[in-house]
Short mmCIF file of C-alpha atoms in Angstrom, two decimals:
data_model
loop_
_atom_site.label_atom_id
_atom_site.label_comp_id
_atom_site.label_asym_id
_atom_site.label_seq_id
_atom_site.Cartn_x
_atom_site.Cartn_y
_atom_site.Cartn_z
CA MET A 630 -60.02 161.71 66.64
CA PHE A 631 -61.45 160.83 63.26
CA GLN A 632 -61.43 157.84 60.95
CA SER A 633 -62.41 156.86 57.44
CA PRO A 634 -65.97 155.58 56.96
CA GLY A 635 -64.57 153.13 54.41
CA GLU A 636 -63.34 153.17 50.81
CA ILE A 637 -66.67 152.57 49.06
CA ALA A 638 -69.09 155.50 48.74
CA PHE A 639 -71.99 153.55 47.21
CA ARG A 640 -72.76 150.82 44.70
CA ILE A 641 -74.39 150.91 41.29
CA PHE A 642 -75.80 147.51 40.32
CA ASN A 643 -73.46 146.00 42.90
CA TYR A 644 -70.49 147.79 41.33
CA PRO A 645 -68.55 149.73 43.97
CA VAL A 646 -67.93 153.45 43.49
CA TYR A 647 -64.97 154.58 45.58
CA TYR A 648 -64.59 157.83 47.49
CA TYR A 649 -61.05 158.05 46.09
CA GLY A 650 -62.32 158.19 42.52
CA ILE A 651 -65.04 160.73 43.33
CA ILE A 652 -62.62 163.04 45.13
CA LEU A 653 -59.96 162.65 42.44
CA ALA A 654 -62.46 163.57 39.72
CA PHE A 655 -63.63 166.63 41.66
CA ALA A 656 -60.03 167.68 42.40
CA ILE A 657 -59.04 167.42 38.73
CA PHE A 658 -62.10 169.35 37.54
CA THR A 659 -61.48 172.07 40.13
CA GLY A 660 -57.80 172.34 39.25
CA VAL A 661 -58.40 172.60 35.50
CA TYR A 662 -61.27 175.07 35.82
CA THR A 663 -59.17 177.19 38.19
CA ALA A 664 -56.36 177.22 35.61
CA TYR A 665 -58.86 178.30 32.94
CA LEU A 666 -60.25 181.13 35.09
CA ILE A 667 -56.79 182.43 36.01
CA TYR A 668 -55.60 182.34 32.39
CA LYS A 669 -58.73 184.19 31.27
CA LYS A 670 -58.35 186.82 33.98
CA TYR A 671 -54.68 187.63 33.44
CA TYR A 672 -54.09 186.75 29.81
CA GLY A 673 -57.74 187.12 28.68
CA ASP A 674 -57.37 186.35 25.00
CA SER A 675 -59.49 184.05 22.87
CA LYS A 676 -57.03 181.20 23.39
CA ALA A 677 -58.30 180.67 26.93
CA GLU A 678 -60.98 178.40 25.48
CA TYR A 679 -58.26 176.10 24.15
CA ILE A 680 -57.55 175.05 27.73
CA ILE A 681 -60.98 173.42 27.88
CA ASP A 682 -60.29 171.72 24.54
CA PHE A 683 -57.02 170.00 25.42
CA SER A 684 -57.44 169.57 29.18
CA PRO A 685 -59.09 166.12 28.88
CA PHE A 686 -55.98 164.87 27.09
CA ILE A 687 -53.69 166.46 29.69
CA ILE A 688 -55.74 164.79 32.44
CA LEU A 689 -55.60 161.33 30.84
CA ILE A 690 -51.88 161.61 30.14
CA GLY A 691 -51.24 162.94 33.66
CA ILE A 692 -53.15 160.08 35.30
CA LEU A 693 -51.29 157.58 33.12
CA GLY A 694 -47.97 159.14 34.15
CA ALA A 695 -48.99 159.15 37.82
CA ARG A 696 -49.91 155.47 37.67
CA LEU A 697 -46.84 154.36 35.73
CA TYR A 698 -44.53 156.25 38.08
CA TYR A 699 -46.22 154.66 41.10
CA CYS A 700 -45.94 151.19 39.56
CA LEU A 701 -42.28 151.69 38.70
CA VAL A 702 -41.53 152.75 42.26
CA ASN A 703 -43.38 149.61 43.40
CA PHE A 704 -41.86 147.45 40.66
CA SER A 705 -41.19 144.47 42.93
CA TYR A 706 -44.93 144.13 43.60
CA TYR A 707 -46.38 144.99 40.19
CA SER A 708 -43.88 142.81 38.33
CA LEU A 709 -45.49 139.87 40.15
CA HIS A 710 -49.06 141.22 39.88
CA PRO A 711 -49.20 143.00 36.47
CA VAL A 712 -53.00 142.90 36.33
CA GLU A 713 -53.11 145.16 39.40
CA ILE A 714 -51.52 147.95 37.34
CA LEU A 715 -54.99 148.61 35.94
CA ASN A 716 -56.63 148.81 39.36
CA VAL A 717 -56.53 152.53 40.17
CA ARG A 718 -59.87 152.61 41.99
CA GLU A 719 -58.23 151.98 45.35
CA GLY A 720 -55.40 154.51 44.95
CA GLY A 721 -51.86 154.21 43.71
CA LEU A 722 -51.18 157.49 41.88
CA SER A 723 -48.02 159.52 42.30
CA ILE A 724 -48.24 163.29 42.12
CA HIS A 725 -44.60 163.43 41.01
CA GLY A 726 -45.40 161.27 38.00
CA MET A 727 -48.42 163.42 37.21
CA ILE A 728 -46.42 166.66 37.45
CA ILE A 729 -43.51 165.44 35.29
CA ILE A 730 -45.62 163.87 32.54
CA GLY A 731 -48.18 166.65 32.79
CA ILE A 732 -45.58 169.37 32.20
CA ILE A 733 -44.14 167.49 29.22
CA SER A 734 -47.57 167.01 27.65
CA LEU A 735 -48.44 170.66 28.40
CA TYR A 736 -45.34 171.72 26.46
CA CYS A 737 -46.52 169.64 23.49
CA PHE A 738 -50.04 171.07 23.53
CA ALA A 739 -48.69 174.61 23.88
CA GLY A 740 -46.85 174.06 20.59
CA ILE A 741 -49.90 172.54 18.90
CA TYR A 742 -52.20 175.39 19.95
CA LYS A 743 -49.57 178.15 19.51
CA MET A 744 -49.79 179.23 23.15
CA SER A 745 -47.14 180.32 25.64
CA PHE A 746 -45.89 177.23 27.46
CA LEU A 747 -44.68 179.28 30.43
CA LYS A 748 -48.04 181.01 30.86
CA LEU A 749 -49.81 177.67 30.70
CA ALA A 750 -47.37 176.17 33.20
CA ASP A 751 -48.08 179.04 35.62
CA VAL A 752 -51.85 178.68 35.52
CA PHE A 753 -51.94 174.87 35.44
CA LEU A 754 -49.56 174.45 38.37
CA CYS A 755 -51.53 177.04 40.32
CA GLY A 756 -54.65 174.97 39.66
CA THR A 757 -52.69 171.84 40.53
CA ALA A 758 -51.98 173.17 44.03
CA LEU A 759 -55.70 173.58 44.70
CA GLY A 760 -56.48 170.21 43.13
CA GLN A 761 -53.87 168.53 45.32
CA SER A 762 -55.35 170.09 48.43
CA ILE A 763 -58.70 168.52 47.57
CA GLY A 764 -57.30 165.27 46.20
CA ARG A 765 -55.39 164.41 49.37
CA TRP A 766 -58.71 163.67 51.04
CA GLY A 767 -58.92 160.59 48.86
CA ASN A 768 -56.08 159.25 51.00
CA PHE A 769 -58.24 159.76 54.07
CA PHE A 770 -60.95 157.44 52.79
CA ASN A 771 -58.30 154.88 51.77
CA SER A 772 -56.66 155.08 55.22
CA GLU A 773 -53.28 155.94 53.71
CA ALA A 774 -50.71 158.76 53.76
CA PHE A 775 -50.46 158.81 57.56
CA GLY A 776 -47.62 159.63 59.91
CA MET A 777 -46.16 158.41 63.17
CA PRO A 778 -48.37 157.17 66.04
CA THR A 779 -49.88 159.97 68.12
CA ASN A 780 -52.54 160.73 70.73
CA LEU A 781 -53.17 164.32 69.67
CA PRO A 782 -56.84 165.41 69.50
CA TRP A 783 -56.76 165.28 65.66
CA LYS A 784 -55.30 161.77 65.60
CA LEU A 785 -56.35 159.48 62.75
CA TYR A 786 -57.51 155.90 63.33
CA ILE A 787 -55.91 153.44 60.90
CA PRO A 788 -57.46 149.96 60.49
CA HIS A 789 -55.31 147.00 61.46
CA SER A 790 -54.98 145.88 57.84
CA HIS A 791 -53.44 149.21 56.76
CA ARG A 792 -50.80 149.57 59.46
CA PRO A 793 -47.09 148.89 58.79
CA LEU A 794 -45.88 145.81 60.65
CA GLU A 795 -43.63 147.80 62.96
CA PHE A 796 -46.65 149.87 64.12
CA ILE A 797 -49.22 147.09 64.14
CA LYS A 798 -50.02 147.59 67.84
CA TYR A 799 -50.78 151.30 67.42
CA GLU A 800 -54.25 152.54 66.49
CA TYR A 801 -53.86 156.29 66.03
CA PHE A 802 -51.49 158.17 63.74
CA HIS A 803 -50.70 161.66 62.52
CA PRO A 804 -53.00 162.55 59.57
CA ALA A 805 -50.15 163.35 57.18
CA PHE A 806 -52.62 163.65 54.31
CA LEU A 807 -54.34 166.50 56.19
CA TYR A 808 -51.06 168.31 56.81
CA GLU A 809 -50.23 168.17 53.11
CA SER A 810 -53.74 169.24 52.16
CA ILE A 811 -53.37 172.35 54.33
CA LEU A 812 -49.91 173.12 52.95
CA ASP A 813 -51.16 172.70 49.37
CA LEU A 814 -53.98 175.13 50.07
CA LEU A 815 -51.50 177.65 51.50
CA ILE A 816 -49.31 177.26 48.39
CA PHE A 817 -52.35 177.92 46.20
CA ILE A 818 -53.19 181.08 48.17
CA ILE A 819 -49.59 182.31 47.89
CA LEU A 820 -49.57 181.74 44.13
CA VAL A 821 -52.89 183.55 43.66
CA LEU A 822 -51.65 186.51 45.70
CA LEU A 823 -48.45 186.66 43.64
CA PHE A 824 -50.09 186.16 40.26
CA LYS A 825 -50.93 189.79 39.52
CA LYS A 826 -47.39 190.88 40.31
CA LEU A 827 -45.63 188.05 38.49
CA SER A 828 -48.00 187.40 35.57
CA GLU A 829 -45.70 189.51 33.37
CA LYS A 830 -42.83 187.12 34.14
CA PRO A 831 -44.21 183.80 32.80
CA GLY A 832 -42.63 180.70 34.27
CA THR A 833 -41.82 182.31 37.61
CA LEU A 834 -44.94 181.08 39.39
CA ALA A 835 -44.50 177.57 38.02
CA CYS A 836 -41.01 177.47 39.51
CA ILE A 837 -42.27 178.86 42.82
CA TYR A 838 -44.91 176.13 42.93
CA LEU A 839 -42.37 173.39 42.22
CA ILE A 840 -40.06 174.68 44.94
CA LEU A 841 -42.76 175.25 47.57
CA TYR A 842 -44.53 171.96 46.96
CA SER A 843 -41.26 170.03 47.00
CA LEU A 844 -40.29 171.62 50.32
CA ALA A 845 -43.73 170.73 51.71
CA ARG A 846 -43.39 167.16 50.44
CA ILE A 847 -39.95 166.76 52.01
CA LEU A 848 -41.41 167.90 55.32
CA ILE A 849 -44.45 165.62 55.10
CA GLU A 850 -42.46 162.57 54.00
CA HIS A 851 -40.25 163.02 57.05
CA CYS A 852 -43.22 162.20 59.30
CA ARG A 853 -44.91 159.55 57.13
CA VAL A 854 -44.53 155.87 57.94
CA ASP A 855 -46.16 154.46 54.81
CA SER A 856 -43.85 155.87 52.13
CA VAL A 857 -43.83 153.76 48.99
CA LEU A 858 -40.10 153.12 48.68
CA ASP A 859 -36.87 154.12 50.42
CA ILE A 860 -33.38 154.28 48.96
CA GLY A 861 -30.76 154.07 51.66
CA GLY A 862 -33.40 154.96 54.23
CA VAL A 863 -34.50 158.07 52.32
CA PRO A 864 -38.03 158.09 50.77
CA VAL A 865 -38.00 158.28 46.97
CA ALA A 866 -40.48 161.17 47.20
CA GLN A 867 -37.90 163.22 49.13
CA ILE A 868 -35.17 162.43 46.62
CA MET A 869 -37.41 163.43 43.72
CA SER A 870 -38.44 166.59 45.57
CA VAL A 871 -34.81 167.63 46.01
CA LEU A 872 -34.15 167.07 42.29
CA ILE A 873 -37.20 169.16 41.40
CA ILE A 874 -36.08 171.98 43.70
CA ILE A 875 -32.67 172.01 42.02
CA PHE A 876 -34.22 171.98 38.53
CA ALA A 877 -36.77 174.71 39.35
CA SER A 878 -34.15 176.91 41.03
CA VAL A 879 -31.74 176.65 38.09
CA PHE A 880 -34.55 177.27 35.59
CA LEU A 881 -35.73 180.29 37.61
CA PHE A 882 -32.19 181.68 37.70
CA PHE A 883 -31.70 181.43 33.94
CA LEU A 884 -35.25 182.67 33.31
CA HIS A 885 -34.60 185.94 35.14
CA ARG A 886 -31.04 186.21 33.98
CA LYS A 887 -32.27 186.11 30.41
CA ARG A 888 -34.77 188.87 31.09
CA ALA A 889 -32.34 191.09 33.01
#
């Protein structure tokens, strides 16, 4: 059994610094630097340094997209509390929003810096998998992203204030965040192992990431009890994951058909 020590890591002049923010910052830095190292290793030209130049903009745009997507999914709440849209210290970022907006912005920067968009997509999404694996631990400190009640040895204690009403009497839940963190790490390892073989087919690894992560998310959402929004009883995250799988599969088909 384990439980969060709380959301606040420490205070600076009575200003709280949250574990979520610290972990998110570390996850983003790790993901971007991993993308840089992979690009330099496999495509090793002078343009690798450009990744460091435009990554801060990609990060800011990605976080903005993640927050806006989350707020749109929770429109009923944020329409009544618009000031809370700015409060990202306690969580409220959607990886789907970050991926979608991040890919679009990456396409724009690839054009600006005269780089291959598909190569950039491969390395950035590989780095994203590792960053996600780390970033999910922010959910642990926020006591969120948990599954059904359980008494397994690795059960996660959820404070009374964070439990859904229908599970208010239960104390221990599946650590869904941990399951996704492990799956994200496995996806990262798979991508790294495939990179040498598929680096000459840019775009392939990006599609593999989108498909594998979406499958993992569908699986994880099936056990979660704190999903943001359901449509007809189906979590929005699962619906979006299915759409991404379809898009990535079609793109992968035409990508290899074109090269055949």
